């Protein structure tokens, strides 16, 4: 092919080729822990990272490698590291950048589990997070100090229907010589390509739209390959001799693949948050239909959110795809294919009405997940965002009178009919 293939082609073919041993057309599940070395020299070369190949599946696996290449291609990065969950991906993304005393500046508008991971758990490593409202660019800039090693945000922020101005945050991170990390889980590379807007690293939960049917827990980090890790002394694991890998200088040795190689050779090797080949296989199959599903997800979200906005029991719908959203113009400019399929609905009947709605629905499933072909609902304040303070709940778009919907790919009339009957029960 002379012209670069389009997204619909790449989501099926990138990274994959007929199996060299058998000709198998679909990527086989390489259910193996170890790989036979050709000889002692081959083994030594692999361990020295002088030759790229397979050693042990905690580090690399051929099925996982296909997924890594496909994700890197779809996001426009140079490499990717898959890992065991979206939360593992966040730790794996920060690990090469951080040391005790270092901080990240993070958006307040995050997946509930990420707020807890950043505000509590990473402190055990001596890391910390400073939360700022990313609409206030001066506050973002003011929060960055000499110990800041990254700015972190979500592209389409879960659960509140907020879309981030990625180019503005990238410009700030750039000015301070630190990477911007974007969690692109809710948007997927079909709706948003953060690297094209200046992000250094993209993290994903494969658990959601990428697999798309609620069968997998997995994560990934995609590296843009564009950051100069040696421009300052802030990133010694990448720019200086890495003691965890016999003094190898990753940036000098691997150039724009430094982060990816470090993620595998040190991150996966020592933290062990590995994706298994079965999960990679399911995710590869899911990604084959990503653009088709996302188009339907967005179309259904638009129809259902418009209907809900006009319902008398509803106080507000925060879907960035609605003309009433304060982010409507930003969606048009930065996310022209749509604002995803996640949004929240505030009910006039408050907490009690939310609980009744959740219990009254028949087609929607009440689960702590999103990004499934099935439509899902959750009352965030009593579940996923329960660990947060009331102020944090409101900041995250998960106030007590709010339910979060993840709109699936079913027939939209059926979704509306289900919501209609359950809202009727909820208002009595
Ligand atoms: C689900 C999710 C995560 C965490 O991913 P897991 O695979 O559940 O660990 C992180 N960020 C966002 C935006 C998510 O939706």
PDB file of N, CA and C in Angstrom, residues 1-16 25 73:
ATOM      1  N   UNK A   1       0.851  -1.203   0.000  1.00  0.00           N
ATOM      2  CA  UNK A   1       0.000   0.000   0.000  1.00  0.00           C
ATOM      3  C   UNK A   1       0.877   1.240   0.000  1.00  0.00           C
ATOM      4  N   UNK A   2       0.561   2.202  -0.861  1.00  0.00           N
ATOM      5  CA  UNK A   2       1.387   3.410  -0.924  1.00  0.00           C
ATOM      6  C   UNK A   2       0.878   4.457   0.067  1.00  0.00           C
ATOM      7  N   UNK A   3      -0.431   4.549   0.228  1.00  0.00           N
ATOM      8  CA  UNK A   3      -1.016   5.539   1.130  1.00  0.00           C
ATOM      9  C   UNK A   3      -1.119   4.904   2.521  1.00  0.00           C
ATOM     10  N   UNK A   4      -0.913   5.722   3.578  1.00  0.00           N
ATOM     11  CA  UNK A   4      -1.020   5.183   4.938  1.00  0.00           C
ATOM     12  C   UNK A   4      -2.446   4.671   5.160  1.00  0.00           C
ATOM     13  N   UNK A   5      -2.587   3.472   5.698  1.00  0.00           N
ATOM     14  CA  UNK A   5      -3.934   2.927   5.897  1.00  0.00           C
ATOM     15  C   UNK A   5      -4.738   3.738   6.896  1.00  0.00           C
ATOM     16  N   UNK A   6      -6.043   3.711   6.756  1.00  0.00           N
ATOM     17  CA  UNK A   6      -6.935   4.430   7.656  1.00  0.00           C
ATOM     18  C   UNK A   6      -7.186   3.668   8.948  1.00  0.00           C
ATOM     19  N   UNK A   7      -7.875   4.336   9.873  1.00  0.00           N
ATOM     20  CA  UNK A   7      -8.114   3.790  11.213  1.00  0.00           C
ATOM     21  C   UNK A   7      -8.839   2.445  11.142  1.00  0.00           C
ATOM     22  N   UNK A   8      -9.877   2.361  10.295  1.00  0.00           N
ATOM     23  CA  UNK A   8     -10.672   1.126  10.225  1.00  0.00           C
ATOM     24  C   UNK A   8      -9.823  -0.064   9.777  1.00  0.00           C
ATOM     25  N   UNK A   9      -8.822   0.214   8.958  1.00  0.00           N
ATOM     26  CA  UNK A   9      -7.918  -0.844   8.501  1.00  0.00           C
ATOM     27  C   UNK A   9      -6.919  -1.190   9.599  1.00  0.00           C
ATOM     28  N   UNK A  10      -6.364  -0.145  10.216  1.00  0.00           N
ATOM     29  CA  UNK A  10      -5.328  -0.378  11.238  1.00  0.00           C
ATOM     30  C   UNK A  10      -5.884  -1.096  12.459  1.00  0.00           C
ATOM     31  N   UNK A  11      -7.146  -0.813  12.823  1.00  0.00           N
ATOM     32  CA  UNK A  11      -7.686  -1.452  14.027  1.00  0.00           C
ATOM     33  C   UNK A  11      -7.814  -2.971  13.835  1.00  0.00           C
ATOM     34  N   UNK A  12      -7.799  -3.427  12.596  1.00  0.00           N
ATOM     35  CA  UNK A  12      -7.856  -4.867  12.303  1.00  0.00           C
ATOM     36  C   UNK A  12      -6.457  -5.442  12.055  1.00  0.00           C
ATOM     37  N   UNK A  13      -5.609  -4.675  11.395  1.00  0.00           N
ATOM     38  CA  UNK A  13      -4.351  -5.251  10.908  1.00  0.00           C
ATOM     39  C   UNK A  13      -3.089  -4.825  11.651  1.00  0.00           C
ATOM     40  N   UNK A  14      -3.074  -3.652  12.291  1.00  0.00           N
ATOM     41  CA  UNK A  14      -1.803  -3.157  12.843  1.00  0.00           C
ATOM     42  C   UNK A  14      -1.213  -4.158  13.834  1.00  0.00           C
ATOM     43  N   UNK A  15       0.048  -4.455  13.653  1.00  0.00           N
ATOM     44  CA  UNK A  15       0.774  -5.339  14.574  1.00  0.00           C
ATOM     45  C   UNK A  15       0.622  -6.812  14.262  1.00  0.00           C
ATOM     46  N   UNK A  16      -0.415  -7.188  13.493  1.00  0.00           N
ATOM     47  CA  UNK A  16      -0.706  -8.611  13.288  1.00  0.00           C
ATOM     48  C   UNK A  16      -0.227  -9.081  11.924  1.00  0.00           C
ATOM     49  N   UNK A  25      -4.479 -17.272  10.783  1.00  0.00           N
ATOM     50  CA  UNK A  25      -4.797 -15.902  10.376  1.00  0.00           C
ATOM     51  C   UNK A  25      -5.084 -15.029  11.602  1.00  0.00           C
ATOM     52  N   UNK A  73       0.090   2.072  17.291  1.00  0.00           N
ATOM     53  CA  UNK A  73      -0.273   2.561  15.963  1.00  0.00           C
ATOM     54  C   UNK A  73      -1.542   3.415  16.020  1.00  0.00           C
TER      55      UNK A  73
END
